[in-house]
Amino acid sequence: MMLEGWDNRDLDDRPDDLDHMEYLIRESGVLAGNGAAAESGVLTEDDLHRLLAVARNPVSWNLLAAQRR
């Protein structure tokens, strides 16, 4: 997963990595479309925005690791 080792990524690479991660999520089919109710394992647009917001905030990176376990 792209978020593994996120805190070790070069600061200059993170914006491109976030853009790429958003692209991958949108293209993977795991994003619920058109406001439809999300099934288990499907992200809503709000979920995606929260994930990207956490990834942009260095204070939250330890939360990313905790959520994976």
PDB file of N, CA, C and O in Angstrom:
ATOM      1  N   MET A   1       0.848  -1.185   0.000  1.00  0.00           N
ATOM      2  CA  MET A   1       0.000   0.000   0.000  1.00  0.00           C
ATOM      3  C   MET A   1       0.889   1.243   0.000  1.00  0.00           C
ATOM      4  O   MET A   1       1.931   1.277   0.635  1.00  0.00           O
ATOM      5  N   MET A   2       0.442   2.261  -0.669  1.00  0.00           N
ATOM      6  CA  MET A   2       1.235   3.482  -0.793  1.00  0.00           C
ATOM      7  C   MET A   2       1.465   4.177   0.545  1.00  0.00           C
ATOM      8  O   MET A   2       2.427   4.913   0.692  1.00  0.00           O
ATOM      9  N   LEU A   3       0.596   3.966   1.502  1.00  0.00           N
ATOM     10  CA  LEU A   3       0.727   4.684   2.771  1.00  0.00           C
ATOM     11  C   LEU A   3       1.755   4.060   3.705  1.00  0.00           C
ATOM     12  O   LEU A   3       2.149   4.682   4.683  1.00  0.00           O
ATOM     13  N   GLU A   4       2.187   2.832   3.407  1.00  0.00           N
ATOM     14  CA  GLU A   4       3.236   2.226   4.216  1.00  0.00           C
ATOM     15  C   GLU A   4       4.502   3.058   4.080  1.00  0.00           C
ATOM     16  O   GLU A   4       4.927   3.390   2.983  1.00  0.00           O
ATOM     17  N   GLY A   5       5.093   3.398   5.192  1.00  0.00           N
ATOM     18  CA  GLY A   5       6.309   4.203   5.163  1.00  0.00           C
ATOM     19  C   GLY A   5       6.096   5.622   4.708  1.00  0.00           C
ATOM     20  O   GLY A   5       7.035   6.300   4.298  1.00  0.00           O
ATOM     21  N   TRP A   6       4.865   6.098   4.779  1.00  0.00           N
ATOM     22  CA  TRP A   6       4.545   7.449   4.303  1.00  0.00           C
ATOM     23  C   TRP A   6       5.419   8.502   4.973  1.00  0.00           C
ATOM     24  O   TRP A   6       5.874   9.441   4.325  1.00  0.00           O
ATOM     25  N   ASP A   7       5.667   8.317   6.281  1.00  0.00           N
ATOM     26  CA  ASP A   7       6.473   9.313   6.998  1.00  0.00           C
ATOM     27  C   ASP A   7       7.928   9.307   6.545  1.00  0.00           C
ATOM     28  O   ASP A   7       8.660  10.257   6.801  1.00  0.00           O
ATOM     29  N   ASN A   8       8.369   8.275   5.836  1.00  0.00           N
ATOM     30  CA  ASN A   8       9.736   8.217   5.334  1.00  0.00           C
ATOM     31  C   ASN A   8       9.870   8.728   3.905  1.00  0.00           C
ATOM     32  O   ASN A   8      10.971   8.828   3.393  1.00  0.00           O
ATOM     33  N   ARG A   9       8.759   9.031   3.270  1.00  0.00           N
ATOM     34  CA  ARG A   9       8.810   9.523   1.887  1.00  0.00           C
ATOM     35  C   ARG A   9       9.383  10.939   1.857  1.00  0.00           C
ATOM     36  O   ARG A   9       9.208  11.722   2.773  1.00  0.00           O
ATOM     37  N   ASP A  10      10.037  11.250   0.768  1.00  0.00           N
ATOM     38  CA  ASP A  10      10.587  12.577   0.563  1.00  0.00           C
ATOM     39  C   ASP A  10       9.451  13.593   0.475  1.00  0.00           C
ATOM     40  O   ASP A  10       8.441  13.345  -0.194  1.00  0.00           O
ATOM     41  N   LEU A  11       9.603  14.711   1.160  1.00  0.00           N
ATOM     42  CA  LEU A  11       8.558  15.748   1.174  1.00  0.00           C
ATOM     43  C   LEU A  11       8.172  16.204  -0.231  1.00  0.00           C
ATOM     44  O   LEU A  11       7.008  16.489  -0.494  1.00  0.00           O
ATOM     45  N   ASP A  12       9.137  16.277  -1.111  1.00  0.00           N
ATOM     46  CA  ASP A  12       8.865  16.744  -2.473  1.00  0.00           C
ATOM     47  C   ASP A  12       8.062  15.729  -3.282  1.00  0.00           C
ATOM     48  O   ASP A  12       7.393  16.097  -4.246  1.00  0.00           O
ATOM     49  N   ASP A  13       8.126  14.448  -2.894  1.00  0.00           N
ATOM     50  CA  ASP A  13       7.414  13.402  -3.640  1.00  0.00           C
ATOM     51  C   ASP A  13       5.977  13.216  -3.179  1.00  0.00           C
ATOM     52  O   ASP A  13       5.152  12.682  -3.919  1.00  0.00           O
ATOM     53  N   ARG A  14       5.663  13.645  -1.971  1.00  0.00           N
ATOM     54  CA  ARG A  14       4.337  13.366  -1.412  1.00  0.00           C
ATOM     55  C   ARG A  14       3.175  13.938  -2.229  1.00  0.00           C
ATOM     56  O   ARG A  14       2.176  13.247  -2.412  1.00  0.00           O
ATOM     57  N   PRO A  15       3.237  15.187  -2.709  1.00  0.00           N
ATOM     58  CA  PRO A  15       2.092  15.682  -3.506  1.00  0.00           C
ATOM     59  C   PRO A  15       1.818  14.816  -4.738  1.00  0.00           C
ATOM     60  O   PRO A  15       0.665  14.488  -5.027  1.00  0.00           O
ATOM     61  N   ASP A  16       2.866  14.413  -5.448  1.00  0.00           N
ATOM     62  CA  ASP A  16       2.676  13.546  -6.612  1.00  0.00           C
ATOM     63  C   ASP A  16       2.160  12.180  -6.186  1.00  0.00           C
ATOM     64  O   ASP A  16       1.318  11.584  -6.860  1.00  0.00           O
ATOM     65  N   ASP A  17       2.666  11.669  -5.054  1.00  0.00           N
ATOM     66  CA  ASP A  17       2.200  10.377  -4.551  1.00  0.00           C
ATOM     67  C   ASP A  17       0.721  10.442  -4.193  1.00  0.00           C
ATOM     68  O   ASP A  17      -0.032   9.492  -4.460  1.00  0.00           O
ATOM     69  N   LEU A  18       0.285  11.544  -3.585  1.00  0.00           N
ATOM     70  CA  LEU A  18      -1.131  11.699  -3.244  1.00  0.00           C
ATOM     71  C   LEU A  18      -1.996  11.769  -4.497  1.00  0.00           C
ATOM     72  O   LEU A  18      -3.055  11.150  -4.557  1.00  0.00           O
ATOM     73  N   ASP A  19      -1.538  12.505  -5.478  1.00  0.00           N
ATOM     74  CA  ASP A  19      -2.279  12.579  -6.744  1.00  0.00           C
ATOM     75  C   ASP A  19      -2.389  11.198  -7.383  1.00  0.00           C
ATOM     76  O   ASP A  19      -3.444  10.804  -7.870  1.00  0.00           O
ATOM     77  N   HIS A  20      -1.287  10.462  -7.354  1.00  0.00           N
ATOM     78  CA  HIS A  20      -1.276   9.120  -7.942  1.00  0.00           C
ATOM     79  C   HIS A  20      -2.194   8.181  -7.148  1.00  0.00           C
ATOM     80  O   HIS A  20      -2.936   7.391  -7.739  1.00  0.00           O
ATOM     81  N   MET A  21      -2.154   8.275  -5.815  1.00  0.00           N
ATOM     82  CA  MET A  21      -3.017   7.442  -4.989  1.00  0.00           C
ATOM     83  C   MET A  21      -4.489   7.742  -5.272  1.00  0.00           C
ATOM     84  O   MET A  21      -5.299   6.834  -5.401  1.00  0.00           O
ATOM     85  N   GLU A  22      -4.841   9.019  -5.374  1.00  0.00           N
ATOM     86  CA  GLU A  22      -6.228   9.380  -5.675  1.00  0.00           C
ATOM     87  C   GLU A  22      -6.634   8.821  -7.043  1.00  0.00           C
ATOM     88  O   GLU A  22      -7.723   8.258  -7.197  1.00  0.00           O
ATOM     89  N   TYR A  23      -5.748   8.943  -8.015  1.00  0.00           N
ATOM     90  CA  TYR A  23      -6.026   8.402  -9.346  1.00  0.00           C
ATOM     91  C   TYR A  23      -6.264   6.891  -9.272  1.00  0.00           C
ATOM     92  O   TYR A  23      -7.233   6.373  -9.845  1.00  0.00           O
ATOM     93  N   LEU A  24      -5.386   6.177  -8.561  1.00  0.00           N
ATOM     94  CA  LEU A  24      -5.528   4.727  -8.449  1.00  0.00           C
ATOM     95  C   LEU A  24      -6.843   4.338  -7.786  1.00  0.00           C
ATOM     96  O   LEU A  24      -7.521   3.400  -8.224  1.00  0.00           O
ATOM     97  N   ILE A  25      -7.218   5.052  -6.730  1.00  0.00           N
ATOM     98  CA  ILE A  25      -8.471   4.751  -6.034  1.00  0.00           C
ATOM     99  C   ILE A  25      -9.650   4.993  -6.963  1.00  0.00           C
ATOM    100  O   ILE A  25     -10.556   4.173  -7.060  1.00  0.00           O
ATOM    101  N   ARG A  26      -9.637   6.122  -7.655  1.00  0.00           N
ATOM    102  CA  ARG A  26     -10.745   6.434  -8.558  1.00  0.00           C
ATOM    103  C   ARG A  26     -10.851   5.425  -9.707  1.00  0.00           C
ATOM    104  O   ARG A  26     -11.943   5.042 -10.105  1.00  0.00           O
ATOM    105  N   GLU A  27      -9.724   4.974 -10.226  1.00  0.00           N
ATOM    106  CA  GLU A  27      -9.725   4.055 -11.364  1.00  0.00           C
ATOM    107  C   GLU A  27      -9.935   2.600 -10.952  1.00  0.00           C
ATOM    108  O   GLU A  27     -10.255   1.771 -11.797  1.00  0.00           O
ATOM    109  N   SER A  28      -9.776   2.287  -9.683  1.00  0.00           N
ATOM    110  CA  SER A  28      -9.844   0.892  -9.238  1.00  0.00           C
ATOM    111  C   SER A  28     -11.266   0.368  -9.111  1.00  0.00           C
ATOM    112  O   SER A  28     -11.481  -0.832  -8.995  1.00  0.00           O
ATOM    113  N   GLY A  29     -12.236   1.260  -9.073  1.00  0.00           N
ATOM    114  CA  GLY A  29     -13.612   0.823  -8.926  1.00  0.00           C
ATOM    115  C   GLY A  29     -14.053   0.647  -7.487  1.00  0.00           C
ATOM    116  O   GLY A  29     -15.135   0.141  -7.236  1.00  0.00           O
ATOM    117  N   VAL A  30     -13.215   1.051  -6.517  1.00  0.00           N
ATOM    118  CA  VAL A  30     -13.604   0.915  -5.112  1.00  0.00           C
ATOM    119  C   VAL A  30     -14.260   2.193  -4.581  1.00  0.00           C
ATOM    120  O   VAL A  30     -14.564   2.280  -3.407  1.00  0.00           O
ATOM    121  N   LEU A  31     -14.492   3.145  -5.452  1.00  0.00           N
ATOM    122  CA  LEU A  31     -15.135   4.396  -5.049  1.00  0.00           C
ATOM    123  C   LEU A  31     -16.606   4.335  -5.450  1.00  0.00           C
ATOM    124  O   LEU A  31     -16.934   4.081  -6.606  1.00  0.00           O
ATOM    125  N   ALA A  32     -17.482   4.526  -4.463  1.00  0.00           N
ATOM    126  CA  ALA A  32     -18.924   4.520  -4.739  1.00  0.00           C
ATOM    127  C   ALA A  32     -19.254   5.718  -5.617  1.00  0.00           C
ATOM    128  O   ALA A  32     -18.769   6.814  -5.392  1.00  0.00           O
ATOM    129  N   GLY A  33     -20.077   5.507  -6.609  1.00  0.00           N
ATOM    130  CA  GLY A  33     -20.379   6.581  -7.542  1.00  0.00           C
ATOM    131  C   GLY A  33     -21.750   7.187  -7.352  1.00  0.00           C
ATOM    132  O   GLY A  33     -22.664   6.551  -6.838  1.00  0.00           O
ATOM    133  N   ASN A  34     -21.880   8.441  -7.728  1.00  0.00           N
ATOM    134  CA  ASN A  34     -23.164   9.149  -7.788  1.00  0.00           C
ATOM    135  C   ASN A  34     -23.956   9.132  -6.491  1.00  0.00           C
ATOM    136  O   ASN A  34     -25.175   9.015  -6.502  1.00  0.00           O
ATOM    137  N   GLY A  35     -23.271   9.199  -5.365  1.00  0.00           N
ATOM    138  CA  GLY A  35     -23.968   9.268  -4.086  1.00  0.00           C
ATOM    139  C   GLY A  35     -24.645   7.971  -3.679  1.00  0.00           C
ATOM    140  O   GLY A  35     -25.447   7.951  -2.763  1.00  0.00           O
ATOM    141  N   ALA A  36     -24.325   6.881  -4.354  1.00  0.00           N
ATOM    142  CA  ALA A  36     -24.930   5.586  -4.016  1.00  0.00           C
ATOM    143  C   ALA A  36     -24.444   5.136  -2.652  1.00  0.00           C
ATOM    144  O   ALA A  36     -23.339   5.465  -2.225  1.00  0.00           O
ATOM    145  N   ALA A  37     -25.274   4.379  -1.968  1.00  0.00           N
ATOM    146  CA  ALA A  37     -24.872   3.833  -0.675  1.00  0.00           C
ATOM    147  C   ALA A  37     -23.672   2.916  -0.883  1.00  0.00           C
ATOM    148  O   ALA A  37     -23.634   2.128  -1.821  1.00  0.00           O
ATOM    149  N   ALA A  38     -22.703   3.045  -0.010  1.00  0.00           N
ATOM    150  CA  ALA A  38     -21.477   2.277  -0.156  1.00  0.00           C
ATOM    151  C   ALA A  38     -21.632   0.892   0.458  1.00  0.00           C
ATOM    152  O   ALA A  38     -22.177   0.741   1.542  1.00  0.00           O
ATOM    153  N   GLU A  39     -21.159  -0.103  -0.268  1.00  0.00           N
ATOM    154  CA  GLU A  39     -21.111  -1.456   0.253  1.00  0.00           C
ATOM    155  C   GLU A  39     -19.853  -1.590   1.098  1.00  0.00           C
ATOM    156  O   GLU A  39     -18.993  -0.724   1.086  1.00  0.00           O
ATOM    157  N   SER A  40     -19.741  -2.705   1.779  1.00  0.00           N
ATOM    158  CA  SER A  40     -18.534  -2.983   2.534  1.00  0.00           C
ATOM    159  C   SER A  40     -17.346  -3.034   1.583  1.00  0.00           C
ATOM    160  O   SER A  40     -17.424  -3.652   0.525  1.00  0.00           O
ATOM    161  N   GLY A  41     -16.248  -2.384   1.933  1.00  0.00           N
ATOM    162  CA  GLY A  41     -15.063  -2.385   1.100  1.00  0.00           C
ATOM    163  C   GLY A  41     -15.070  -1.351  -0.004  1.00  0.00           C
ATOM    164  O   GLY A  41     -14.148  -1.304  -0.806  1.00  0.00           O
ATOM    165  N   VAL A  42     -16.102  -0.524  -0.053  1.00  0.00           N
ATOM    166  CA  VAL A  42     -16.196   0.525  -1.070  1.00  0.00           C
ATOM    167  C   VAL A  42     -16.045   1.867  -0.370  1.00  0.00           C
ATOM    168  O   VAL A  42     -16.609   2.101   0.682  1.00  0.00           O
ATOM    169  N   LEU A  43     -15.255   2.741  -0.963  1.00  0.00           N
ATOM    170  CA  LEU A  43     -15.046   4.074  -0.406  1.00  0.00           C
ATOM    171  C   LEU A  43     -16.064   5.055  -0.960  1.00  0.00           C
ATOM    172  O   LEU A  43     -16.409   4.993  -2.132  1.00  0.00           O
ATOM    173  N   THR A  44     -16.502   5.953  -0.106  1.00  0.00           N
ATOM    174  CA  THR A  44     -17.318   7.061  -0.581  1.00  0.00           C
ATOM    175  C   THR A  44     -16.380   8.215  -0.917  1.00  0.00           C
ATOM    176  O   THR A  44     -15.196   8.202  -0.570  1.00  0.00           O
ATOM    177  N   GLU A  45     -16.916   9.211  -1.567  1.00  0.00           N
ATOM    178  CA  GLU A  45     -16.124  10.415  -1.864  1.00  0.00           C
ATOM    179  C   GLU A  45     -15.619  11.039  -0.561  1.00  0.00           C
ATOM    180  O   GLU A  45     -14.477  11.492  -0.489  1.00  0.00           O
ATOM    181  N   ASP A  46     -16.456  11.043   0.484  1.00  0.00           N
ATOM    182  CA  ASP A  46     -16.039  11.575   1.790  1.00  0.00           C
ATOM    183  C   ASP A  46     -14.892  10.759   2.374  1.00  0.00           C
ATOM    184  O   ASP A  46     -13.954  11.313   2.946  1.00  0.00           O
ATOM    185  N   ASP A  47     -14.959   9.428   2.247  1.00  0.00           N
ATOM    186  CA  ASP A  47     -13.868   8.574   2.725  1.00  0.00           C
ATOM    187  C   ASP A  47     -12.567   8.935   2.028  1.00  0.00           C
ATOM    188  O   ASP A  47     -11.515   9.035   2.666  1.00  0.00           O
ATOM    189  N   LEU A  48     -12.636   9.118   0.723  1.00  0.00           N
ATOM    190  CA  LEU A  48     -11.444   9.459  -0.050  1.00  0.00           C
ATOM    191  C   LEU A  48     -10.869  10.792   0.409  1.00  0.00           C
ATOM    192  O   LEU A  48      -9.661  10.914   0.623  1.00  0.00           O
ATOM    193  N   HIS A  49     -11.717  11.782   0.609  1.00  0.00           N
ATOM    194  CA  HIS A  49     -11.236  13.097   1.047  1.00  0.00           C
ATOM    195  C   HIS A  49     -10.617  13.026   2.436  1.00  0.00           C
ATOM    196  O   HIS A  49      -9.596  13.666   2.702  1.00  0.00           O
ATOM    197  N   ARG A  50     -11.212  12.218   3.332  1.00  0.00           N
ATOM    198  CA  ARG A  50     -10.636  12.050   4.673  1.00  0.00           C
ATOM    199  C   ARG A  50      -9.278  11.363   4.599  1.00  0.00           C
ATOM    200  O   ARG A  50      -8.334  11.763   5.274  1.00  0.00           O
ATOM    201  N   LEU A  51      -9.169  10.322   3.786  1.00  0.00           N
ATOM    202  CA  LEU A  51      -7.900   9.623   3.628  1.00  0.00           C
ATOM    203  C   LEU A  51      -6.814  10.559   3.126  1.00  0.00           C
ATOM    204  O   LEU A  51      -5.704  10.595   3.663  1.00  0.00           O
ATOM    205  N   LEU A  52      -7.127  11.345   2.117  1.00  0.00           N
ATOM    206  CA  LEU A  52      -6.147  12.281   1.566  1.00  0.00           C
ATOM    207  C   LEU A  52      -5.793  13.369   2.573  1.00  0.00           C
ATOM    208  O   LEU A  52      -4.632  13.787   2.661  1.00  0.00           O
ATOM    209  N   ALA A  53      -6.765  13.820   3.362  1.00  0.00           N
ATOM    210  CA  ALA A  53      -6.494  14.842   4.378  1.00  0.00           C
ATOM    211  C   ALA A  53      -5.562  14.303   5.451  1.00  0.00           C
ATOM    212  O   ALA A  53      -4.635  14.996   5.889  1.00  0.00           O
ATOM    213  N   VAL A  54      -5.777  13.067   5.868  1.00  0.00           N
ATOM    214  CA  VAL A  54      -4.901  12.460   6.874  1.00  0.00           C
ATOM    215  C   VAL A  54      -3.495  12.299   6.312  1.00  0.00           C
ATOM    216  O   VAL A  54      -2.508  12.582   6.979  1.00  0.00           O
ATOM    217  N   ALA A  55      -3.385  11.867   5.064  1.00  0.00           N
ATOM    218  CA  ALA A  55      -2.081  11.669   4.443  1.00  0.00           C
ATOM    219  C   ALA A  55      -1.333  12.990   4.269  1.00  0.00           C
ATOM    220  O   ALA A  55      -0.104  13.009   4.265  1.00  0.00           O
ATOM    221  N   ARG A  56      -2.056  14.095   4.174  1.00  0.00           N
ATOM    222  CA  ARG A  56      -1.408  15.413   4.029  1.00  0.00           C
ATOM    223  C   ARG A  56      -0.959  15.990   5.370  1.00  0.00           C
ATOM    224  O   ARG A  56      -0.204  16.957   5.395  1.00  0.00           O
ATOM    225  N   ASN A  57      -1.426  15.427   6.475  1.00  0.00           N
ATOM    226  CA  ASN A  57      -1.183  15.997   7.798  1.00  0.00           C
ATOM    227  C   ASN A  57      -0.163  15.150   8.558  1.00  0.00           C
ATOM    228  O   ASN A  57      -0.490  14.071   9.040  1.00  0.00           O
ATOM    229  N   PRO A  58       1.076  15.631   8.717  1.00  0.00           N
ATOM    230  CA  PRO A  58       2.122  14.847   9.375  1.00  0.00           C
ATOM    231  C   PRO A  58       1.745  14.376  10.785  1.00  0.00           C
ATOM    232  O   PRO A  58       2.180  13.317  11.203  1.00  0.00           O
ATOM    233  N   VAL A  59       0.926  15.124  11.480  1.00  0.00           N
ATOM    234  CA  VAL A  59       0.527  14.735  12.833  1.00  0.00           C
ATOM    235  C   VAL A  59      -0.287  13.440  12.811  1.00  0.00           C
ATOM    236  O   VAL A  59      -0.296  12.675  13.762  1.00  0.00           O
ATOM    237  N   SER A  60      -0.932  13.144  11.704  1.00  0.00           N
ATOM    238  CA  SER A  60      -1.818  11.981  11.592  1.00  0.00           C
ATOM    239  C   SER A  60      -1.129  10.714  11.096  1.00  0.00           C
ATOM    240  O   SER A  60      -1.743   9.658  11.081  1.00  0.00           O
ATOM    241  N   TRP A  61       0.116  10.788  10.698  1.00  0.00           N
ATOM    242  CA  TRP A  61       0.750   9.630  10.079  1.00  0.00           C
ATOM    243  C   TRP A  61       0.806   8.427  10.998  1.00  0.00           C
ATOM    244  O   TRP A  61       0.667   7.300  10.558  1.00  0.00           O
ATOM    245  N   ASN A  62       0.994   8.658  12.311  1.00  0.00           N
ATOM    246  CA  ASN A  62       1.021   7.514  13.219  1.00  0.00           C
ATOM    247  C   ASN A  62      -0.351   6.850  13.285  1.00  0.00           C
ATOM    248  O   ASN A  62      -0.456   5.663  13.540  1.00  0.00           O
ATOM    249  N   LEU A  63      -1.416   7.591  13.002  1.00  0.00           N
ATOM    250  CA  LEU A  63      -2.758   7.017  12.957  1.00  0.00           C
ATOM    251  C   LEU A  63      -2.910   6.080  11.764  1.00  0.00           C
ATOM    252  O   LEU A  63      -3.626   5.074  11.840  1.00  0.00           O
ATOM    253  N   LEU A  64      -2.247   6.389  10.679  1.00  0.00           N
ATOM    254  CA  LEU A  64      -2.315   5.521   9.495  1.00  0.00           C
ATOM    255  C   LEU A  64      -1.772   4.139   9.837  1.00  0.00           C
ATOM    256  O   LEU A  64      -2.356   3.131   9.487  1.00  0.00           O
ATOM    257  N   ALA A  65      -0.646   4.107  10.521  1.00  0.00           N
ATOM    258  CA  ALA A  65      -0.045   2.829  10.896  1.00  0.00           C
ATOM    259  C   ALA A  65      -0.925   2.091  11.885  1.00  0.00           C
ATOM    260  O   ALA A  65      -1.098   0.885  11.786  1.00  0.00           O
ATOM    261  N   ALA A  66      -1.536   2.797  12.817  1.00  0.00           N
ATOM    262  CA  ALA A  66      -2.388   2.170  13.819  1.00  0.00           C
ATOM    263  C   ALA A  66      -3.634   1.574  13.176  1.00  0.00           C
ATOM    264  O   ALA A  66      -4.105   0.514  13.594  1.00  0.00           O
ATOM    265  N   GLN A  67      -4.192   2.211  12.165  1.00  0.00           N
ATOM    266  CA  GLN A  67      -5.403   1.734  11.511  1.00  0.00           C
ATOM    267  C   GLN A  67      -5.145   0.461  10.700  1.00  0.00           C
ATOM    268  O   GLN A  67      -6.035  -0.335  10.499  1.00  0.00           O
ATOM    269  N   ARG A  68      -3.931   0.269  10.235  1.00  0.00           N
ATOM    270  CA  ARG A  68      -3.601  -0.908   9.428  1.00  0.00           C
ATOM    271  C   ARG A  68      -3.571  -2.161  10.276  1.00  0.00           C
ATOM    272  O   ARG A  68      -3.741  -3.249   9.777  1.00  0.00           O
ATOM    273  N   ARG A  69      -3.280  -2.052  11.532  1.00  0.00           N
ATOM    274  CA  ARG A  69      -3.078  -3.237  12.386  1.00  0.00           C
ATOM    275  C   ARG A  69      -4.343  -3.788  12.900  1.00  0.00           C
ATOM    276  O   ARG A  69      -5.366  -3.360  12.931  1.00  0.00           O
TER     277      ARG A  69
END
